[in-house]
Amino acid sequence: MQMATDSLEKKVLGVLEEVHDPEINTVSIIDLGMVEEVNVQDYVVNIKILPTFLGCPALELIKENIKKAVISIDEVKEVNVEFINHPPWTSDRISEKGRMGLKAFGIAPPPRLMDSDGSWHVDCPFCGSTYVTMDNIFGPTACRSILYCKSCKNPFEAMKPISTLM
Amino acid sequence: MTELNLAANSENKDAVVSLLFQLADDDFLYSFKGSEWLGLAPHIEEDVASSSISQDSMGHAAMYYQLLEELGLGSADSLAHLRPAKERKNSILVERPNGEGYYMEVPKYDWAYAVVRNYFYTAAKKIKIESLKNSSYQPLAEVAVKVNIELYYHLLHWKTWFVQLLSSTDEAKQRMQAAIAQVMKDFGDVFSLGTDGKKIVELGLIEEERTLVQRWQEQMKAVFESLNLEIPEIPAVPEANGRNFEHTKDLETAIATLSEVYRIDTAASW
């Protein structure tokens, strides 16, 4: 039974790799570090998800997509998805694969380290140049900022750094 | 930290509910007023920024209403939309209109007022959130950690506008000074915890009003001194105390507008 549970958990994690951010189809919710817990008991799957931003309108959509993906596994009888606030989601939860996926979409991954004065810098996701300017710390979605690359003359977006040190 | 027992003590629960309504109604009205600026901000980047802040803040209000729903007070949506003005606990500061005129016709909104209100409100919210991170009510403490992270960007944004406009032309300075006076007139109930305040503090849900006010003043002092401005006084007795359901006509108008669509069909799924 334990082995069956373990392998089902693996299957669940496998399908969650295919649940993407509704607006960024190159990164999954696993890559983004949003999946805090997957619990399988008697073919009932309970999943705990960390919201990135509290006002993010994509959350309900993500929840539905998770349910659809997991219930498609034959053995699964029931799926419950819960949003939890603890621990808080922070941008350092994004995996290396997630960072590559963001770049592939034209979004610079969040800076890993902030300087002691709170400043941070990102490179252009297209040409890698550091010669970029910030147009707007706020962007088209809560989690992104708008920047401009002076080298390749492309506007681009960057994931905001989000840390509990703020 | 000892776990706060709400089930065994209805007085404890009342205090938690009272504080949650204060926080929820504040952010709900604040973000509604912010959303009325959509398309009207001074330039397009500001439109993106301030509507993003409004969206975040609506998310914060939704979290507090959610906590109330979990305590059995009714659905978060109906708590936000259907409660009349006389049951609201928001500060009167956030119920004031953005300026003259109706946003569907000819809004003559005042950007100086928006900047000052948003900056002072956000600075006050930051002080409260820092205290709520140590709240004895664990679900609230957890939400506060999330809100605090997002608030970092809001505060930075409004502070930048505030300092820039007060370092600008004479006209800008005059308008900002007038806005400061107008905002401070309504600041008397921002830190008030209302008639439930004693119990709220006793339970360790948040620190007392006096402590929070002092921190706000200390924080504002540095900014005001750098601009050679007098530090504004918070009125000792508020004109009306929203925490005790005292409101202006403006709140009724705001609620009627923001809930208009929701009331058409409260069972609709969005």
Coordinates of C-alpha atoms in Angstrom, one line a residue:
Chain A
M1 CA 0.0 0.0 0.0
Q2 CA 2.8 2.4 0.9
M3 CA 4.5 1.8 -2.4
A4 CA 1.3 2.4 -4.3
T5 CA 0.9 5.7 -2.4
D6 CA 4.4 6.7 -3.2
S7 CA 4.1 6.0 -6.8
L8 CA 0.7 7.8 -7.0
E9 CA 2.3 10.8 -5.4
K10 CA 5.0 10.7 -8.1
K11 CA 2.3 10.6 -10.7
V12 CA 0.6 13.6 -9.2
L13 CA 3.8 15.5 -9.1
G14 CA 4.3 14.5 -12.7
V15 CA 1.0 15.9 -13.9
L16 CA 1.6 19.1 -11.8
E17 CA 4.7 19.6 -14.0
E18 CA 2.2 20.2 -16.8
V19 CA 0.1 22.7 -15.0
H20 CA 1.4 26.0 -16.2
D21 CA 1.1 29.6 -15.1
P22 CA -2.0 30.6 -17.2
E23 CA -0.1 33.5 -18.6
I24 CA 3.4 32.0 -18.9
N25 CA 3.2 28.7 -20.7
T26 CA 6.9 27.9 -20.2
V27 CA 6.8 27.5 -16.5
S28 CA 4.8 25.1 -14.3
I29 CA 3.5 25.7 -10.8
I30 CA 6.2 23.3 -9.6
D31 CA 8.9 25.4 -11.3
L32 CA 7.4 28.5 -9.6
G33 CA 7.6 26.8 -6.2
M34 CA 3.9 27.2 -5.6
V35 CA 3.3 23.6 -4.5
E36 CA 3.9 23.3 -0.8
E37 CA 2.5 19.9 -0.1
V38 CA 1.0 16.9 -1.9
N39 CA -0.7 14.3 0.3
V40 CA -2.1 11.1 -1.0
Q41 CA -4.4 8.9 1.2
D42 CA -6.7 6.2 -0.1
Y43 CA -6.6 7.7 -3.6
V44 CA -7.7 11.1 -2.3
V45 CA -5.2 13.8 -3.2
N46 CA -4.8 16.9 -1.0
I47 CA -2.7 19.7 -2.4
K48 CA -1.5 22.8 -0.7
I49 CA -0.6 25.8 -2.8
L50 CA 1.1 29.0 -2.0
P51 CA -0.3 32.1 -3.8
T52 CA 2.3 34.3 -5.3
F53 CA 0.4 37.6 -4.8
L54 CA -2.7 37.8 -2.7
G55 CA -4.7 39.7 -5.4
C56 CA -3.6 37.6 -8.3
P57 CA -6.7 36.9 -10.4
A58 CA -5.1 33.8 -11.9
L59 CA -5.3 31.8 -8.6
E60 CA -8.8 30.4 -9.2
L61 CA -7.9 29.4 -12.7
I62 CA -4.7 27.6 -11.4
K63 CA -6.8 25.8 -8.8
E64 CA -9.2 24.5 -11.5
N65 CA -6.3 23.5 -13.8
I66 CA -4.7 21.5 -10.9
K67 CA -8.0 19.7 -10.2
K68 CA -8.5 18.8 -13.9
A69 CA -4.9 17.6 -14.3
V70 CA -4.9 15.4 -11.1
I71 CA -8.4 13.9 -11.5
S72 CA -7.3 12.7 -15.0
I73 CA -5.0 10.1 -13.2
D74 CA -7.0 6.9 -13.3
E75 CA -6.5 5.8 -9.6
V76 CA -7.4 9.2 -8.2
K77 CA -10.8 9.4 -6.6
E78 CA -10.9 12.9 -5.3
V79 CA -8.7 16.1 -5.4
N80 CA -8.7 18.9 -2.9
V81 CA -6.7 22.1 -3.5
E82 CA -6.2 24.6 -0.8
F83 CA -4.4 27.9 -0.8
I84 CA -2.3 28.5 2.3
N85 CA -0.4 31.6 3.4
H86 CA 2.3 30.0 5.5
P87 CA 5.1 29.8 4.6
P88 CA 4.8 32.9 2.4
W89 CA 5.7 32.4 -1.3
T90 CA 9.0 34.2 -2.1
S91 CA 10.7 34.5 -5.4
D92 CA 13.7 32.4 -4.4
R93 CA 11.3 29.4 -4.5
I94 CA 11.5 29.5 -8.3
S95 CA 13.7 26.6 -9.5
E96 CA 16.5 26.7 -12.0
K97 CA 14.2 25.2 -14.6
G98 CA 11.6 27.8 -13.8
R99 CA 14.2 30.6 -14.3
M100 CA 15.1 29.2 -17.7
G101 CA 11.4 28.9 -18.5
L102 CA 10.8 32.6 -17.6
K103 CA 13.7 33.6 -19.8
A104 CA 12.4 31.6 -22.7
F105 CA 9.2 33.6 -22.4
G106 CA 11.0 36.9 -22.4
I107 CA 10.7 37.5 -18.7
A108 CA 13.9 38.1 -16.7
P109 CA 13.9 35.8 -13.6
P110 CA 13.9 37.6 -10.2
P111 CA 17.3 38.7 -8.9
R112 CA 18.6 36.2 -6.4
L113 CA 20.3 38.6 -4.0
M114 CA 19.4 42.1 -3.2
D115 CA 22.1 44.6 -2.2
S116 CA 22.1 45.8 1.4
D117 CA 20.4 49.0 0.4
G118 CA 17.5 47.1 -1.1
S119 CA 18.5 47.8 -4.7
W120 CA 18.6 45.0 -7.3
H121 CA 19.5 44.5 -10.9
V122 CA 18.4 42.2 -13.7
D123 CA 19.8 41.4 -17.1
C124 CA 18.0 41.5 -20.4
P125 CA 16.4 38.0 -21.0
F126 CA 17.0 38.4 -24.8
C127 CA 20.6 39.5 -25.1
G128 CA 21.9 39.2 -21.6
S129 CA 23.0 42.8 -21.4
T130 CA 23.2 44.5 -18.0
Y131 CA 22.6 47.9 -19.7
V132 CA 18.9 48.1 -18.9
T133 CA 16.6 50.7 -17.4
M134 CA 13.5 50.3 -15.2
D135 CA 10.4 51.8 -16.8
N136 CA 7.9 50.8 -14.2
I137 CA 8.4 48.7 -11.0
F138 CA 4.7 47.7 -11.5
G139 CA 3.8 45.7 -14.6
P140 CA 1.0 44.1 -16.4
T141 CA 0.6 41.6 -13.6
A142 CA 1.2 42.0 -9.8
C143 CA 4.4 39.9 -10.0
R144 CA 6.2 41.7 -12.8
S145 CA 8.0 44.9 -13.6
I146 CA 8.6 46.6 -17.0
L147 CA 12.2 47.3 -18.1
Y148 CA 13.9 48.3 -21.3
C149 CA 17.2 47.0 -22.8
K150 CA 19.4 49.8 -24.1
S151 CA 21.6 47.2 -25.9
C152 CA 19.1 45.3 -28.0
K153 CA 16.4 47.9 -27.7
N154 CA 13.7 45.6 -26.5
P155 CA 11.3 46.3 -23.8
F156 CA 11.0 43.3 -21.4
E157 CA 9.5 42.2 -18.1
A158 CA 11.1 41.0 -15.0
M159 CA 9.7 39.0 -12.0
K160 CA 9.8 41.2 -9.0
P161 CA 12.0 40.1 -6.1
I162 CA 9.8 39.0 -3.3
S163 CA 11.4 38.3 0.1
T164 CA 10.4 38.3 3.7
L165 CA 13.4 40.6 4.4
M166 CA 11.4 43.4 2.8
Chain B
M1 CA 2.9 32.2 22.1
T2 CA -0.3 30.8 23.5
E3 CA -3.0 29.8 21.1
L4 CA -5.9 32.2 21.2
N5 CA -9.0 30.3 22.0
L6 CA -12.0 31.7 20.1
A7 CA -14.4 28.7 20.4
A8 CA -14.5 28.9 24.2
N9 CA -14.8 32.6 24.6
S10 CA -17.2 34.7 22.5
E11 CA -15.7 38.0 23.8
N12 CA -12.3 36.9 22.2
K13 CA -14.0 36.1 19.0
D14 CA -15.8 39.5 19.0
A15 CA -12.5 41.3 19.3
V16 CA -10.9 39.4 16.5
V17 CA -14.0 40.0 14.3
S18 CA -14.0 43.7 15.1
L19 CA -10.3 44.1 14.1
L20 CA -10.7 42.0 11.0
F21 CA -13.6 44.2 9.8
Q22 CA -11.5 47.4 10.5
L23 CA -8.7 46.0 8.3
A24 CA -10.9 44.5 5.6
D25 CA -13.2 47.6 5.2
D26 CA -10.1 49.9 5.2
D27 CA -8.4 48.1 2.3
F28 CA -11.6 47.5 0.5
L29 CA -12.6 51.2 0.3
Y30 CA -9.0 52.2 -0.3
S31 CA -8.7 50.0 -3.3
F32 CA -12.1 51.0 -4.6
K33 CA -11.1 54.7 -4.5
G34 CA -7.8 53.7 -6.2
S35 CA -9.7 51.8 -8.9
E36 CA -11.8 54.9 -9.7
W37 CA -8.5 56.5 -10.9
L38 CA -8.1 53.9 -13.7
G39 CA -7.5 55.7 -17.0
L40 CA -7.2 59.1 -15.3
A41 CA -3.8 58.9 -13.7
P42 CA -1.2 61.5 -14.8
H43 CA 0.5 59.2 -17.3
I44 CA 0.2 55.6 -18.6
E45 CA 3.0 54.1 -16.4
E46 CA 1.2 55.6 -13.4
D47 CA -2.0 54.0 -14.5
V48 CA -0.3 50.6 -14.6
A49 CA 1.3 51.2 -11.2
S50 CA -1.6 52.5 -9.3
S51 CA -4.0 50.0 -10.6
S52 CA -1.6 47.2 -9.7
I53 CA -1.5 48.7 -6.2
S54 CA -5.3 48.8 -6.1
Q55 CA -5.4 45.1 -7.2
D56 CA -3.0 44.1 -4.5
S57 CA -4.9 46.0 -1.9
M58 CA -8.2 44.4 -3.0
G59 CA -6.4 41.1 -2.5
H60 CA -5.6 42.1 1.0
A61 CA -9.2 43.1 1.7
A62 CA -10.3 39.7 0.3
M63 CA -7.9 37.9 2.6
Y64 CA -9.4 39.6 5.7
Y65 CA -13.0 39.0 4.5
Q66 CA -11.9 35.4 3.9
L67 CA -10.8 35.1 7.6
L68 CA -14.2 36.5 8.6
E69 CA -15.9 33.9 6.4
E70 CA -13.9 31.2 8.1
L71 CA -15.1 32.5 11.5
G72 CA -18.7 32.1 10.3
L73 CA -19.6 35.7 9.5
G74 CA -20.9 35.0 6.0
S75 CA -19.4 34.8 2.5
A76 CA -16.4 37.1 1.8
D77 CA -18.2 38.5 -1.3
S78 CA -21.4 39.4 0.6
L79 CA -19.4 40.9 3.5
A80 CA -17.6 43.1 1.1
H81 CA -20.6 44.2 -1.0
L82 CA -23.8 43.9 1.0
R83 CA -23.1 45.5 4.4
P84 CA -24.7 49.0 4.7
A85 CA -22.6 52.0 5.7
K86 CA -23.8 51.8 9.3
E87 CA -22.1 48.4 9.7
R88 CA -18.8 49.4 8.3
K89 CA -15.6 49.9 10.3
N90 CA -13.3 51.7 7.8
S91 CA -11.6 54.9 8.6
I92 CA -13.4 58.0 7.2
L93 CA -10.1 58.8 5.3
V94 CA -10.7 56.1 2.8
E95 CA -14.4 56.9 2.2
R96 CA -13.7 60.4 0.9
P97 CA -14.2 61.0 -2.8
N98 CA -11.1 61.4 -5.0
G99 CA -12.2 64.9 -5.9
E100 CA -15.1 66.7 -7.6
G101 CA -17.1 65.2 -10.3
Y102 CA -18.3 61.7 -11.2
Y103 CA -15.9 59.3 -12.8
M104 CA -18.3 58.4 -15.6
E105 CA -18.8 62.1 -16.5
V106 CA -16.2 64.8 -15.8
P107 CA -14.0 63.7 -12.9
K108 CA -11.9 66.6 -11.6
Y109 CA -9.9 64.4 -9.3
D110 CA -7.1 65.8 -7.3
W111 CA -3.8 63.9 -7.8
A112 CA -2.1 65.7 -4.9
Y113 CA -4.8 64.5 -2.6
A114 CA -4.4 60.9 -4.0
V115 CA -0.7 61.0 -3.5
V116 CA -0.9 62.3 0.1
R117 CA -3.8 60.1 1.1
N118 CA -2.2 57.0 -0.4
Y119 CA 1.2 57.7 1.1
F120 CA 0.0 58.5 4.6
Y121 CA -2.5 55.5 4.5
T122 CA 0.2 53.1 3.2
A123 CA 2.7 54.2 5.8
A124 CA 0.0 53.7 8.5
K125 CA -0.9 50.3 7.1
K126 CA 2.8 49.3 7.1
I127 CA 3.1 50.2 10.8
K128 CA 0.0 48.1 11.6
I129 CA 1.1 45.2 9.5
E130 CA 4.5 45.1 11.3
S131 CA 2.6 44.8 14.6
L132 CA 0.1 42.2 13.1
K133 CA 3.0 40.0 12.2
N134 CA 3.2 39.2 15.9
S135 CA -0.6 39.0 16.4
S136 CA -1.8 36.3 18.8
Y137 CA -4.3 35.3 16.2
Q138 CA -2.2 33.1 14.0
P139 CA -4.2 33.2 10.8
L140 CA -4.0 37.0 10.9
A141 CA -0.2 36.9 11.6
E142 CA 0.3 34.7 8.6
V143 CA -1.7 37.0 6.3
A144 CA 0.3 40.0 7.6
V145 CA 3.6 38.4 6.5
K146 CA 2.2 38.1 3.0
V147 CA 0.7 41.6 2.9
N148 CA 3.9 43.1 4.3
I149 CA 6.0 41.9 1.4
E150 CA 3.7 43.5 -1.2
L151 CA 3.4 46.7 0.9
Y152 CA 7.1 47.3 0.4
Y153 CA 6.5 48.2 -3.2
H154 CA 3.4 50.3 -2.5
L155 CA 5.2 52.4 0.1
L156 CA 8.2 53.0 -2.1
H157 CA 5.9 54.1 -4.9
W158 CA 3.8 56.7 -2.9
K159 CA 6.8 58.0 -1.0
T160 CA 8.6 58.7 -4.4
W161 CA 5.6 60.7 -5.6
F162 CA 5.3 62.5 -2.3
V163 CA 8.9 63.6 -2.2
Q164 CA 9.0 64.4 -5.9
L165 CA 6.0 66.7 -5.9
L166 CA 7.0 68.5 -2.7
S167 CA 10.4 69.1 -4.3
S168 CA 8.8 70.5 -7.5
T169 CA 7.2 73.8 -8.6
D170 CA 5.5 76.3 -6.2
E171 CA 2.2 75.3 -7.5
A172 CA 2.9 71.6 -6.8
K173 CA 4.0 72.5 -3.3
Q174 CA 0.9 74.5 -2.6
R175 CA -1.4 71.8 -3.8
M176 CA 0.5 69.2 -1.8
Q177 CA 0.3 71.4 1.3
A178 CA -3.4 71.8 0.8
A179 CA -3.8 68.0 0.4
I180 CA -1.8 67.3 3.5
A181 CA -4.1 69.5 5.5
Q182 CA -7.1 67.8 4.0
V183 CA -5.8 64.3 4.7
M184 CA -4.7 65.1 8.2
K185 CA -8.2 66.4 9.1
D186 CA -9.5 62.8 8.5
F187 CA -6.6 61.0 10.1
G188 CA -8.0 60.9 13.6
D189 CA -9.5 57.4 13.3
V190 CA -6.9 55.7 11.2
F191 CA -5.1 54.2 14.2
S192 CA -8.2 54.0 16.4
L193 CA -9.3 50.6 17.3
G194 CA -12.7 51.8 18.3
T195 CA -14.7 50.8 21.4
D196 CA -13.3 47.3 21.1
G197 CA -9.8 48.6 21.3
K198 CA -9.1 47.7 24.9
K199 CA -10.0 44.1 24.4
I200 CA -8.2 43.9 21.1
V201 CA -4.9 45.1 22.7
E202 CA -5.4 43.0 25.8
L203 CA -5.6 39.9 23.7
G204 CA -2.4 40.8 21.8
L205 CA -4.1 41.0 18.4
I206 CA -2.3 44.3 17.7
E207 CA -0.4 46.9 19.7
E208 CA -2.1 49.9 21.2
E209 CA -3.1 53.0 19.3
R210 CA -0.6 55.2 21.0
T211 CA 2.4 53.0 20.2
L212 CA 1.4 52.7 16.5
V213 CA 0.8 56.5 16.2
Q214 CA 4.3 57.1 17.7
R215 CA 5.9 54.8 15.2
W216 CA 4.1 56.5 12.3
Q217 CA 5.2 59.9 13.5
E218 CA 8.8 58.8 13.9
Q219 CA 8.8 57.3 10.4
M220 CA 7.2 60.4 8.8
K221 CA 9.5 62.7 10.7
A222 CA 12.6 61.8 8.6
V223 CA 10.7 62.4 5.4
F224 CA 9.2 65.7 6.5
E225 CA 12.5 66.9 7.8
S226 CA 14.2 66.1 4.5
L227 CA 11.6 68.4 2.8
N228 CA 11.8 71.1 5.5
L229 CA 8.2 70.6 6.4
E230 CA 6.4 70.7 9.7
I231 CA 5.3 67.3 10.9
P232 CA 1.5 67.3 10.7
E233 CA -0.6 66.7 13.8
I234 CA -3.1 63.8 14.0
P235 CA -6.3 65.2 15.4
A236 CA -6.8 64.0 19.0
V237 CA -10.5 63.6 18.6
P238 CA -11.6 62.5 15.1
E239 CA -14.4 64.3 13.3
A240 CA -16.1 60.9 13.0
N241 CA -14.7 57.6 14.1
G242 CA -15.4 55.0 11.4
R243 CA -14.3 52.2 13.8
N244 CA -17.5 52.9 15.8
F245 CA -19.7 53.0 12.7
E246 CA -19.6 56.8 12.4
H247 CA -19.4 57.7 8.7
T248 CA -20.1 60.5 6.2
K249 CA -22.6 60.5 3.4
D250 CA -19.6 59.7 1.0
L251 CA -19.5 56.1 2.3
E252 CA -23.1 55.4 1.3
T253 CA -22.4 56.7 -2.2
A254 CA -19.3 54.6 -2.5
I255 CA -21.0 51.4 -1.4
A256 CA -24.0 52.0 -3.7
T257 CA -21.6 52.4 -6.7
L258 CA -19.2 49.5 -5.9
S259 CA -21.9 47.0 -5.2
E260 CA -24.2 47.9 -8.0
V261 CA -23.3 45.0 -10.3
Y262 CA -23.0 42.5 -7.5
R263 CA -26.5 43.4 -6.3
I264 CA -28.1 42.7 -9.7
D265 CA -27.5 39.0 -9.3
T266 CA -25.9 37.9 -6.0
A267 CA -25.9 34.2 -7.1
A268 CA -24.0 34.8 -10.3
S269 CA -20.7 33.0 -10.7
W270 CA -17.8 35.1 -12.0

